[in-house]
Short mmCIF file of C-alpha atoms and ligand atoms in Angstrom, two decimals:
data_model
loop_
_atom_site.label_atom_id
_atom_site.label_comp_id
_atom_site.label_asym_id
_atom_site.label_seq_id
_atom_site.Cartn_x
_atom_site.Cartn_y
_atom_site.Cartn_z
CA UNK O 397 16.82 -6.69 33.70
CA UNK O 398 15.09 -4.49 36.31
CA UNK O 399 12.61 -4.82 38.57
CA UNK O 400 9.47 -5.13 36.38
CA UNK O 401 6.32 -4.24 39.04
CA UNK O 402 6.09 -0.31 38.43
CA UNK O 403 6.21 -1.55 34.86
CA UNK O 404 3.38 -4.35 35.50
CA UNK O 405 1.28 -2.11 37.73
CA UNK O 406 1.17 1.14 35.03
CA UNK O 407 0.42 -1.38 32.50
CA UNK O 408 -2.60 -2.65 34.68
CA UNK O 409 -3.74 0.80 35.32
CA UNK O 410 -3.91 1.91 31.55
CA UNK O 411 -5.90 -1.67 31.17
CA UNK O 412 -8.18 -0.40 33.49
CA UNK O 413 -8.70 2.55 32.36
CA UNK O 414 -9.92 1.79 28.65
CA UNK O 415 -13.59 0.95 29.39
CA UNK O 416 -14.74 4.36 30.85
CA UNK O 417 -18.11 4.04 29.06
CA UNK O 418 -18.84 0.67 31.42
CA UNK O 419 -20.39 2.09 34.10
CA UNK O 420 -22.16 5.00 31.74
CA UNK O 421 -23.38 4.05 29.32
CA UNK O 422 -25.40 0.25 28.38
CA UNK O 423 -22.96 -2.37 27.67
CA UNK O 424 -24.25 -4.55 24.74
CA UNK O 425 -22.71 -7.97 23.99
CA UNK O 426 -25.27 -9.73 22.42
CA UNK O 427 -28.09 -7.82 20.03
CA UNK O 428 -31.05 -6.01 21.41
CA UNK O 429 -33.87 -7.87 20.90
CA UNK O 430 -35.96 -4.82 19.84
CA UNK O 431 -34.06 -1.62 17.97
CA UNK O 432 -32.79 0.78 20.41
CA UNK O 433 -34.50 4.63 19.37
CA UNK O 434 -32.40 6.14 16.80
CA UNK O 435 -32.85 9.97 18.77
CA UNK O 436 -31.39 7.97 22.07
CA UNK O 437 -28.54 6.17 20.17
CA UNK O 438 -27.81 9.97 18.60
CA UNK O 439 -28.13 12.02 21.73
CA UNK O 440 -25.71 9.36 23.78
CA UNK O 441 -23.22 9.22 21.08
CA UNK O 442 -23.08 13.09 20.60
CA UNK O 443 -22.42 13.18 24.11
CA UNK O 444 -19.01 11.35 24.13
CA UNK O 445 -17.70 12.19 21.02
CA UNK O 446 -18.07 15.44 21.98
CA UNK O 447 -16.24 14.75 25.09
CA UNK O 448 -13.54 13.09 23.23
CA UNK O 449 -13.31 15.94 21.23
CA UNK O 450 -13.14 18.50 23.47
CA UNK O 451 -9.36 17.01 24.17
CA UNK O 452 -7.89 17.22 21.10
CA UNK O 453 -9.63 20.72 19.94
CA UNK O 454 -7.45 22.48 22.84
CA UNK O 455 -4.31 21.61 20.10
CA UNK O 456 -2.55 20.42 22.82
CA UNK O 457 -2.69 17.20 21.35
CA UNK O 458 0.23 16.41 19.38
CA UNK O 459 -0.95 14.80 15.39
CA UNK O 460 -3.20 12.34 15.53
CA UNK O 461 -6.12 14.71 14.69
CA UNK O 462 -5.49 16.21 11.11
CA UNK O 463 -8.30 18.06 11.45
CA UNK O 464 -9.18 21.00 8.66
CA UNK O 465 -11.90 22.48 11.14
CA UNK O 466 -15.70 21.79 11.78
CA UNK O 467 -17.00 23.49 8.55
CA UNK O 468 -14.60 21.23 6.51
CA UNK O 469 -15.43 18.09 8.19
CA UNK O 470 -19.30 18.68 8.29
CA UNK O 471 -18.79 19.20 4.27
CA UNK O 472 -17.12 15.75 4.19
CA UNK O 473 -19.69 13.79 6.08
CA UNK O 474 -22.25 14.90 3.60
CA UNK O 475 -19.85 13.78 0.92
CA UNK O 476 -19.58 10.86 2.53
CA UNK O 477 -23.57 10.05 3.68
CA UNK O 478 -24.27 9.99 -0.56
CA UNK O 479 -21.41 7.65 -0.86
CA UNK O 480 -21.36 5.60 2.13
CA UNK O 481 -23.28 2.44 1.12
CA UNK O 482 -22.01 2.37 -2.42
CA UNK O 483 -19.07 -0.66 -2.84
CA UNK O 484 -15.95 0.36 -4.49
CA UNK O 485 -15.90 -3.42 -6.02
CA UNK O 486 -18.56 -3.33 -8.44
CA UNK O 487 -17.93 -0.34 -10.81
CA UNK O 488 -20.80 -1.20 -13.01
CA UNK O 489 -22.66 0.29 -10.48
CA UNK O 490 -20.50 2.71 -9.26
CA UNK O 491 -18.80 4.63 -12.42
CA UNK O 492 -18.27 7.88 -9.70
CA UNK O 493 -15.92 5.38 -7.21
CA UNK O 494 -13.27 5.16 -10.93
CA UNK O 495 -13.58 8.97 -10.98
CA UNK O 496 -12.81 9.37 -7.52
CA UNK O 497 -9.76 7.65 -6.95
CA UNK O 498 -8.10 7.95 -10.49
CA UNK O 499 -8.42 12.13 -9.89
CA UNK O 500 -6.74 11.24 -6.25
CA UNK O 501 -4.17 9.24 -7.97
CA UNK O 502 -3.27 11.57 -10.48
CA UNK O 503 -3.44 14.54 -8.71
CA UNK O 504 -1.48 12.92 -6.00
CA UNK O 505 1.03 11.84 -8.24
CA UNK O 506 1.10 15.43 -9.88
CA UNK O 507 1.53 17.28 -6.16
CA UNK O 508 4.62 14.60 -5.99
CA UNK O 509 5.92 15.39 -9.32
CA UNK O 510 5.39 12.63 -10.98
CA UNK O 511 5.40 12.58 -14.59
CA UNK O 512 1.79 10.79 -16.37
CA UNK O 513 3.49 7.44 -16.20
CA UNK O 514 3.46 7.68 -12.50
CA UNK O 515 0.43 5.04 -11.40
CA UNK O 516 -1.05 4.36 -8.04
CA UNK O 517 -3.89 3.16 -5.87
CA UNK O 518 -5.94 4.28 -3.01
CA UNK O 519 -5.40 2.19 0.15
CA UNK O 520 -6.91 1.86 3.53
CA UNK O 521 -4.01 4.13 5.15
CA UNK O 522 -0.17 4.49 5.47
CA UNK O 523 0.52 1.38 6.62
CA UNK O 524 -0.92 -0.56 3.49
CA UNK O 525 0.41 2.30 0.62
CA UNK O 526 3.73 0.90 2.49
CA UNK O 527 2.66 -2.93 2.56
CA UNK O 528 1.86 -2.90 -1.14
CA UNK O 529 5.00 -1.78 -2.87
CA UNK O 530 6.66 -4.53 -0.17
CA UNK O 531 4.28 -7.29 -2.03
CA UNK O 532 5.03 -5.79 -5.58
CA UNK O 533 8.90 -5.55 -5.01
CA UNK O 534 9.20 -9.32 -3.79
CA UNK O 535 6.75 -10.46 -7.18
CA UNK O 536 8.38 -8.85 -9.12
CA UNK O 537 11.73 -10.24 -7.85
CA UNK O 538 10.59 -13.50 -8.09
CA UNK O 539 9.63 -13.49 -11.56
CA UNK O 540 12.12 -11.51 -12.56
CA UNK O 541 15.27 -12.58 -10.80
CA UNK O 542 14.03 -16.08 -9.13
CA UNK O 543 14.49 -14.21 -5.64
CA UNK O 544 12.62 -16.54 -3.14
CA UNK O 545 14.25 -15.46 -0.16
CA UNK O 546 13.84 -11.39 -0.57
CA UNK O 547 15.09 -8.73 1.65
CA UNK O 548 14.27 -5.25 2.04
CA UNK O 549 16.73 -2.51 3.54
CA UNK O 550 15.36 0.41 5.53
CA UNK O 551 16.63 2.84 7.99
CA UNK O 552 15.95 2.07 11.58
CA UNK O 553 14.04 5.03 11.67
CA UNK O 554 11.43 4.06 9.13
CA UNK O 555 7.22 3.00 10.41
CA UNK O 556 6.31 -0.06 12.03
CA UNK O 557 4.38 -0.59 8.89
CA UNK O 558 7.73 -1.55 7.08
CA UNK O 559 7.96 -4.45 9.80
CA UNK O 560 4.26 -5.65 9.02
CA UNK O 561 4.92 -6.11 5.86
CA UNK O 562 7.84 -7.94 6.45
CA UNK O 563 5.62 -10.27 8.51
CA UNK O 564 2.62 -10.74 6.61
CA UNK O 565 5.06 -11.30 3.37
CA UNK O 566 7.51 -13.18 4.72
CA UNK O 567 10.58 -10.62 3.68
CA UNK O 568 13.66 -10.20 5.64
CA UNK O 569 13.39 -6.67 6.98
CA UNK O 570 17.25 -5.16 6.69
CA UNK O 571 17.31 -2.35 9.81
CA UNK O 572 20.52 -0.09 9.69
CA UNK O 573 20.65 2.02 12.48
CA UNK O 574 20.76 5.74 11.53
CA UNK O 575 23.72 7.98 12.59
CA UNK O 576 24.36 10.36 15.12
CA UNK O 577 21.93 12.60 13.31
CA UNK O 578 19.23 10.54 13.45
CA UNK O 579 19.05 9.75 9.39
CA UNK O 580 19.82 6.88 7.15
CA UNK O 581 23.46 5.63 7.31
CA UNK O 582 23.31 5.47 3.71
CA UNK O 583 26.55 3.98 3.03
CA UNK O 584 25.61 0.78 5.91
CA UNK O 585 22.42 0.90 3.56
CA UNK O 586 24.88 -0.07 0.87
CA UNK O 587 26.55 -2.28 2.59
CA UNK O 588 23.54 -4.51 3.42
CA UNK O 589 23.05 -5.27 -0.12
CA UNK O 590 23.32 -8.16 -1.06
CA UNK O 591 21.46 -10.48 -4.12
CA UNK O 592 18.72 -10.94 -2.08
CA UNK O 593 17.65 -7.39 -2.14
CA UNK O 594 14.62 -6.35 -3.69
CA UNK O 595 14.42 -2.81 -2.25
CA UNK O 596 15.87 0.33 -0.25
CA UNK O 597 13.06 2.32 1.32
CA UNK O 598 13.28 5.54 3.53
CA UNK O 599 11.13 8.39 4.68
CA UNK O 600 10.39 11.67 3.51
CA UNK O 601 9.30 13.18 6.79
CA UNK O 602 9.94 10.20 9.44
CA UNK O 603 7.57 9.66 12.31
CA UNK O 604 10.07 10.02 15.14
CA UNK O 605 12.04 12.99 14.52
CA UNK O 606 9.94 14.01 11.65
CA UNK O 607 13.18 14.32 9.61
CA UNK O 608 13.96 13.82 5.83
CA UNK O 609 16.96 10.95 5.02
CA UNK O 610 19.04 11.49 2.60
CA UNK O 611 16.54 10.65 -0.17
CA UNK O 612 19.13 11.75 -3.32
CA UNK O 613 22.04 9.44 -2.51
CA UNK O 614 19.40 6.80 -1.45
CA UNK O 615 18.29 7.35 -4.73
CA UNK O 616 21.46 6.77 -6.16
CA UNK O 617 22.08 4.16 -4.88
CA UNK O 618 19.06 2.26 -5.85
CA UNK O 619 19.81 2.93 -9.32
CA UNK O 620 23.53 1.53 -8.99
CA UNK O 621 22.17 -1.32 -8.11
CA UNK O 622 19.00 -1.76 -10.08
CA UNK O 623 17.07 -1.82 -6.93
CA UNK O 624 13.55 -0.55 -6.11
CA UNK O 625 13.50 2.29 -3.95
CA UNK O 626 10.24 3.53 -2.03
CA UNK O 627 10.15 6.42 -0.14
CA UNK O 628 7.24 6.53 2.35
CA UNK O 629 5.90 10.47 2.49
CA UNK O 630 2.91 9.04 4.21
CA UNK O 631 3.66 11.56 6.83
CA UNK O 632 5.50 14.50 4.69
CA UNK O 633 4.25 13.88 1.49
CA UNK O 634 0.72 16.25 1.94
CA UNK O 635 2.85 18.77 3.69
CA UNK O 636 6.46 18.80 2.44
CA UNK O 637 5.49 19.75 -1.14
CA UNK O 638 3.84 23.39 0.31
CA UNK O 639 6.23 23.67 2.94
CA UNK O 640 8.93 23.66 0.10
CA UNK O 641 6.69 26.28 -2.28
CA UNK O 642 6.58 28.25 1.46
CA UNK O 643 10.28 28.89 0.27
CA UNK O 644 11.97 26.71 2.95
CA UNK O 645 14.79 24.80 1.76
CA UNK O 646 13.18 21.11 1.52
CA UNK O 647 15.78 18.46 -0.45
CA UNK O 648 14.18 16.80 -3.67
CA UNK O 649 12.00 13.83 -1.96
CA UNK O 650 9.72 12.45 -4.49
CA UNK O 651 9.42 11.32 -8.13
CA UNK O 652 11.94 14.08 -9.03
CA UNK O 653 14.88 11.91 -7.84
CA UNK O 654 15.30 9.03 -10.81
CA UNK O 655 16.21 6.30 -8.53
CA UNK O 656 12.22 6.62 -6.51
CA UNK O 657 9.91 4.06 -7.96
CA UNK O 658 6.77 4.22 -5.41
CA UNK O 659 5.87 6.42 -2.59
CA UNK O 660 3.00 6.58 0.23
CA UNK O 661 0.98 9.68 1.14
CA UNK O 662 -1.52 9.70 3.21
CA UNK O 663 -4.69 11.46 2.34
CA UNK O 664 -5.95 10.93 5.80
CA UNK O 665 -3.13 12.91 7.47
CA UNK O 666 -2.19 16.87 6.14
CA UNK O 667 -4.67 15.86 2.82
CA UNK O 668 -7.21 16.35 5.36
CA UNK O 669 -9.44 13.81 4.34
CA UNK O 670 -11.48 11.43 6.63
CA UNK O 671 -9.64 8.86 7.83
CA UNK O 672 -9.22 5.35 6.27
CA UNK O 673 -7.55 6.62 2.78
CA UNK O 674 -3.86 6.95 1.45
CA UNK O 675 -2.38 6.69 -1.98
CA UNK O 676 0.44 4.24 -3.20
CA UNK O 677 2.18 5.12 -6.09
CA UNK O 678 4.59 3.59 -8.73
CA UNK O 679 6.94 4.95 -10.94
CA UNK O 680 4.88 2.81 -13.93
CA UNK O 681 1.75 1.40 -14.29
CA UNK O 682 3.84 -2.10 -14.78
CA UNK O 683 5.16 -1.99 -11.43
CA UNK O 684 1.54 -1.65 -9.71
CA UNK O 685 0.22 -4.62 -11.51
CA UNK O 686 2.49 -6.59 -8.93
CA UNK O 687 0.41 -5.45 -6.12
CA UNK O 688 -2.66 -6.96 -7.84
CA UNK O 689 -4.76 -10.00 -7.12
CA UNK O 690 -7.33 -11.72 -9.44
CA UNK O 691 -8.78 -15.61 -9.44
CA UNK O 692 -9.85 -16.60 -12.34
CA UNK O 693 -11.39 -20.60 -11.87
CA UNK O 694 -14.08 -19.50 -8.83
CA UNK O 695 -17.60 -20.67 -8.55
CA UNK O 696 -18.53 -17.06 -7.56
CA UNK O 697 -17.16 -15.78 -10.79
CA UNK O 698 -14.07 -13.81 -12.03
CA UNK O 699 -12.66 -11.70 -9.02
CA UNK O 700 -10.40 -9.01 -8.56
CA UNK O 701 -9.04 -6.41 -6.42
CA UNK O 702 -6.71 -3.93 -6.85
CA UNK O 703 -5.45 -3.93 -2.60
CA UNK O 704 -5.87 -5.89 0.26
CA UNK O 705 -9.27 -5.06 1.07
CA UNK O 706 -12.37 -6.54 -0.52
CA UNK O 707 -15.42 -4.33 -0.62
CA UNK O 708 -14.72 -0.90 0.06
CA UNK O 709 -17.08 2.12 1.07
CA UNK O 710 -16.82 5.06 -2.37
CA UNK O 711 -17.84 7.12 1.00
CA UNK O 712 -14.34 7.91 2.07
CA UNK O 713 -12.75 7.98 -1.49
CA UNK O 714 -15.52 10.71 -2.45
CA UNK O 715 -14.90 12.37 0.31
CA UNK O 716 -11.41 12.35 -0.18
CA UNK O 717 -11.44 13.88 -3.21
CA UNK O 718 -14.15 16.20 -1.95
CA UNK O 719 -11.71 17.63 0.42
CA UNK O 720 -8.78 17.90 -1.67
CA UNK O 721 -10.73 19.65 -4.96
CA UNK O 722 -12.58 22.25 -2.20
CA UNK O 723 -9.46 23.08 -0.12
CA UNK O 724 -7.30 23.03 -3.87
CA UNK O 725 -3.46 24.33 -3.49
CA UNK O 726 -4.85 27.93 -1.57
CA UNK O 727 -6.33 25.81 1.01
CA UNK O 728 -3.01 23.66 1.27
CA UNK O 729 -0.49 26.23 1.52
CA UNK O 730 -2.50 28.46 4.01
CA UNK O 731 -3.27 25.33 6.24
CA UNK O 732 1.06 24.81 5.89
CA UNK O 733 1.67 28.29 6.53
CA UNK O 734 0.05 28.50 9.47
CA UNK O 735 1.52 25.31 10.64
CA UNK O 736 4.85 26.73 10.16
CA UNK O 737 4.57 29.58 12.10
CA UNK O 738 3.49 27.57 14.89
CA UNK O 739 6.77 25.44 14.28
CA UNK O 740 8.57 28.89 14.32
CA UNK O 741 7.51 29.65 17.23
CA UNK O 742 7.74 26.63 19.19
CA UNK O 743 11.92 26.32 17.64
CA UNK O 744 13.17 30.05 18.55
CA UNK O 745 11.17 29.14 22.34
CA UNK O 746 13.44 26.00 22.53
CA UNK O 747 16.56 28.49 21.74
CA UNK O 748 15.67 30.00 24.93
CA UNK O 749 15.79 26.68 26.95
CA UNK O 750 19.48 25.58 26.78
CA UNK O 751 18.43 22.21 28.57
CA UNK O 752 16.65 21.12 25.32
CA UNK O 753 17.70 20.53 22.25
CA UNK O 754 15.59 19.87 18.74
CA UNK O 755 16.50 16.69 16.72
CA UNK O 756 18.04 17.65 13.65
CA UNK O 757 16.19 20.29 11.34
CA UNK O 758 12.67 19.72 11.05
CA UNK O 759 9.74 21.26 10.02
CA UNK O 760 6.18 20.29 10.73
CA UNK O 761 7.01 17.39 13.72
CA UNK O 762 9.67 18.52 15.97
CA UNK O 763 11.54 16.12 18.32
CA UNK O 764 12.61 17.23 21.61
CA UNK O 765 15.48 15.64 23.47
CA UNK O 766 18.27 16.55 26.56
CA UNK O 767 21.47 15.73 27.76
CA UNK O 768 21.40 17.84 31.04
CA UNK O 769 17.70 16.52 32.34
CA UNK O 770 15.18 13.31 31.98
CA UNK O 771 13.16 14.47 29.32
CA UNK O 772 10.09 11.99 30.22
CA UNK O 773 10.36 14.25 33.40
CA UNK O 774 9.23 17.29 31.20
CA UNK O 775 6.91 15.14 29.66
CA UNK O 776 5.38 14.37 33.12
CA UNK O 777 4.98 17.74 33.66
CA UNK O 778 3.10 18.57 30.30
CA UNK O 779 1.09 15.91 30.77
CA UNK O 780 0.22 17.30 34.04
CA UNK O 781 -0.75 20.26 32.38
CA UNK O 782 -2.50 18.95 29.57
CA UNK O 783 -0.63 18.13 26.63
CA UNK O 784 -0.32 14.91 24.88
CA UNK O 785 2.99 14.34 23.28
CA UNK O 786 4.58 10.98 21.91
CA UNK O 787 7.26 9.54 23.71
CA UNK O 788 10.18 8.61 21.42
CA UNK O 789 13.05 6.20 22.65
CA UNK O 790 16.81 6.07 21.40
CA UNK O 791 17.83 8.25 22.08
CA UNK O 792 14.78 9.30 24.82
CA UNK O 793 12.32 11.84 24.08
CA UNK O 794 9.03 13.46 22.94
CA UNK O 795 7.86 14.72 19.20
CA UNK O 796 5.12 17.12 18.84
CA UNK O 797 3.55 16.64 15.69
CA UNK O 798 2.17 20.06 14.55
CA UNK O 799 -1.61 19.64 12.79
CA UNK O 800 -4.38 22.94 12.47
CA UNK O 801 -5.50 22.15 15.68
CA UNK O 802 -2.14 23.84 16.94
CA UNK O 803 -2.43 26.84 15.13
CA UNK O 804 -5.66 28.42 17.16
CA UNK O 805 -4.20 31.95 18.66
CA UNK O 806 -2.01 31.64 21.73
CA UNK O 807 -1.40 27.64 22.18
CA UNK O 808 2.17 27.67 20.86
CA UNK O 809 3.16 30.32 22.70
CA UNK O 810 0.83 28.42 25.45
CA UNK O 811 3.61 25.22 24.72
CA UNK O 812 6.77 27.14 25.04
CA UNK O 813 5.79 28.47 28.55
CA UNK O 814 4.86 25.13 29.78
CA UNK O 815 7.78 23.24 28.37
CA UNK O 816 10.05 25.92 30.36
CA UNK O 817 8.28 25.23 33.52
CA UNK O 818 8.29 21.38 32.63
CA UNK O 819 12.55 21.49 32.50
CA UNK O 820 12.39 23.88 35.67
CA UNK O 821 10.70 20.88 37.23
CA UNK O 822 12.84 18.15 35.66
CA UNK O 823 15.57 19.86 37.08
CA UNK O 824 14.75 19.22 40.43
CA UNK O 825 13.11 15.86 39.83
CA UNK O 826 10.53 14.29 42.41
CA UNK O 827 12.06 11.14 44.11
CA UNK O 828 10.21 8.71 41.71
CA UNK O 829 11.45 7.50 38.13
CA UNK O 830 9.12 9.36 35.46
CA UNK O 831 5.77 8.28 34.92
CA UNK O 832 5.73 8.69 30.77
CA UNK O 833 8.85 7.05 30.73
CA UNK O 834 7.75 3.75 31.84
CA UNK O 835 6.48 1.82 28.62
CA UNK O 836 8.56 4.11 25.83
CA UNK O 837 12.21 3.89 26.49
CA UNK O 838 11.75 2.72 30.14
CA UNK O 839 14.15 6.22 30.89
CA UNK O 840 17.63 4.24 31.24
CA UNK O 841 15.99 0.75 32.46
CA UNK O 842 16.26 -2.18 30.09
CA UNK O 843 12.84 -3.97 30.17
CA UNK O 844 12.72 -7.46 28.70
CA UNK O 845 11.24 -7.16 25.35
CA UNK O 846 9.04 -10.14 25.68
CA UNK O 847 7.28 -8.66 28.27
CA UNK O 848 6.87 -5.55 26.60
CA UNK O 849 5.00 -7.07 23.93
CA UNK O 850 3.19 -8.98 26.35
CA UNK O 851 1.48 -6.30 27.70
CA UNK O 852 1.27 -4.54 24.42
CA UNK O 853 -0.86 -7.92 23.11
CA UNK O 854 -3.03 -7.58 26.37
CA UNK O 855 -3.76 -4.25 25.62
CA UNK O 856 -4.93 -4.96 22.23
CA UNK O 857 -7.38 -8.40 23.58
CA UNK O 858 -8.71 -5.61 25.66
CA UNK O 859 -9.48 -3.77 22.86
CA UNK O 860 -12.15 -6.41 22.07
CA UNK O 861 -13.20 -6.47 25.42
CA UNK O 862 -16.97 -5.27 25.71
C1 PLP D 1392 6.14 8.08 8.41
C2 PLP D 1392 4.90 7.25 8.57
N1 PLP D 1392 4.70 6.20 7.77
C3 PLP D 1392 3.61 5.42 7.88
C4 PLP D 1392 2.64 5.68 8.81
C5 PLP D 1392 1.47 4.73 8.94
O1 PLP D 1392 0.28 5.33 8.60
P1 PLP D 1392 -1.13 4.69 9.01
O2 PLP D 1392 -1.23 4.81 10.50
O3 PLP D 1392 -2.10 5.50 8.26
O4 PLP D 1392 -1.15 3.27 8.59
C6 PLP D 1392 2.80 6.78 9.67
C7 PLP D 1392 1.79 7.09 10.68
O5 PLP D 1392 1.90 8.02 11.44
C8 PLP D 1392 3.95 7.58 9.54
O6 PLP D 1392 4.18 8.62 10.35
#
């Protein structure tokens, strides 16, 4: 293990630096005792979320913001101000909140070609369209096959969220390293089966590299073996779909393959929705009702809910739907198109740069990565001039997740003269290991894990910190 101080003190100094408003702005931890003056509250908060924004609307912010412009988003917020007290649990009251999602659902499930028996659910986000299907694989395989220890098999590549599941579920999370090109080792996939399975999952689009595994034989597989097989396009599955009717050559990655029974797609990312919203959906209505939850015997009445949440704002489900019936498959495929151009434009700059190379053949994310120079050198140097990238370890390296706030004139051509100056300047390296190295990947040092998450737990108690 190395010596862990740079570590410690960059850790400190991003602890530090996540209460900026402090010395600004009032710090309130306990109530007011008389209102604060709504024009004050408005004028202060304008103030830093229009400094906040002013970052990202540059575009040289990689993802994150999926962002369909200002006119878009002011349409949405009206959407959502009619919606925003209304609770999602009581339909009685709320016939429009049934509307809302089912047309999500189903036109969801019809962008992923799935057939009318395809069924599905509105979630919170990615990580619970993910969770769910996790939940309704291991209930079903305990009813149905008296499976009580249950394991789940997923590339190594695949989200966190696979993990949390895991966790909160208690399922034994199967990771098989991916191959030399960075996608599911299908046939170590098959060779972690075993009777405990319950599912094969992998991604249509995968965070990292932004990369689609090899969904078909995946597929296949799955139905060999009578297996559930979830493919999580929370990240591709707004964008792949018009990519694909852009005329690139996109593999089959949804309900088209036989052996898919559920997918994720996010709403919130390339659906350009507001954020807090994502679909789940199952190959049958019968395989959703094992994600559901209902007690019958309680004082407070018959309950039910659908996912993990309890009462839920119709705000962000109408304007969900809002955004996707206004933008409708024009708005879609324009937003793509432009977003591919950008990738164009940033992939033939890289061809110019022999010090780089791009991971695989992606589309809308595109992972950088060397063998000649430290890549979280270059990444110091964008960062120096601006950009925000996310670091990527094994192998080391950056992604830059391409949203509309990269397609403004000029910024990737912007990118692809910086990145050449950044390897000009990891070529002759200053004396001192690279700064955006330090956390992700650690550049070649091997940092005890335990600490890692250490820190990472501090960081998050911080979060709550007033
Ligand atoms: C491939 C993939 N799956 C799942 C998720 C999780 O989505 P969320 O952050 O909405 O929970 C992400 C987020 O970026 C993702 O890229």
């Amino acid at each position: 293990m190395t010596d862990h101080s740079s570590l410690k003190q960059t850790a400190e100094a991003a602890l530090a630096g996540m209460h900026p408003y402090r010395d600004r702005l009032p710090t309130f931890t306990r109530l007011p005792e008389i209102g604060r003056k709504r024009e004050e509250v408005l004028s202060e908060l304008r103030e830093i979320a229009g400094q906040e924004d002013a970052r990202w609307e540059t575009g040289q912010v990689s993802g994150s913001y999926y962002h369909a412009g200002k006119e878009h988003f002011a349409f949405l917020n009206e959407v959502f101000a009619l919606f925003s007290h209304v609770n999602l649990l009581q339909r009685d009251m709320c016939p429009s909140g049934t509307k809302f999602e089912a047309e999500i659902v189903s036109m969801t499930a019809r962008l992923l070609n799935g057939g009318p028996e395809v069924a599905g659910a509105v979630t919170s986000g990615g990580s619970e369209s993910i969770m769910l299907p996790m939940l309704a694989y291991r209930e079903r395989a305990k009813a149905e096959r008296g499976i009580t220890v249950p394991e789940m098999i997923v590339p190594s590549t695949a989200h966190p969220a696979f993990d949390k599941g895991a966790f909160y579920f208690g399922i034994r999370l199967i990771k098989i390293p991916v191959g030399p090109d960075l996608l599911a080792d299908v046939e170590a996939m098959k060779e972690a089966i075993t009777p405990n399975t319950i599912a094969l999952a992998a991604t249509a689009g995968n965070y990292p590299h932004g990369l689609i595994d090899p969904l078909e034989a995946i597929s296949e597989l799955a139905r060999e073996h009578g297996l559930g097989m979830h493919v999580d396009g929370c990240y591709g599955g707004f964008l792949l779909p018009w990519i694909e009717r852009l005329g690139y050559a996109i593999p089959p990655f949804d309900f088209r393959l036989p052996g898919v029974t559920s997918m994720s797609c996010d709403t919130h990312k390339w659906g350009y929705g507001p954020k807090g919203a994502s679909v789940v959906l199952y190959r049958s209505s019968e395989l959703r009702r094992w994600q559901y939850f209902a007690v019958t015997g309680w004082e407070g009445g018959l309950y039910a809910s659908p996912t993990i949440a309890g009462s839920r704002s119709a705000g962000i489900s109408a304007a969900t739907w809002a955004a996707m019936i206004t933008l409708g498959e024009e708005g879609y495929l324009d937003m793509a198109r432009k977003i591919m151009r950008v990738a164009e434009t940033i992939r033939s700059g890289v061809d110019g740069i022999p010090e780089l190379r791009i991971a695989g053949d992606p589309t809308f994310c595109l992972a950088f990565l060397s063998e000649s120079v430290d890549i979280f050198h270059v990444n110091d140097y964008l960062i120096a001039r601006g950009w925000r990238m996310n670091g990527l370890q094994r192998p080391p390296g950056f992604h830059f997740c391409i949203t509309r706030p990269q397609t403004e004139p000029g910024v990737a051509e912007r990118f692809v003269a910086d990145l050449r100056a950044a390897v000009a300047y990891a070529k002759t390296p200053p004396p001192h290991p690279p700064k955006s190295g330090a956390v992700y990947g650690g550049g070649q040092a091997s940092i005890d894990p335990a600490l890692i998450r250490e820190f990472i737990y501090r960081r998050l108690d911080e979060t709550y910190e007033p």
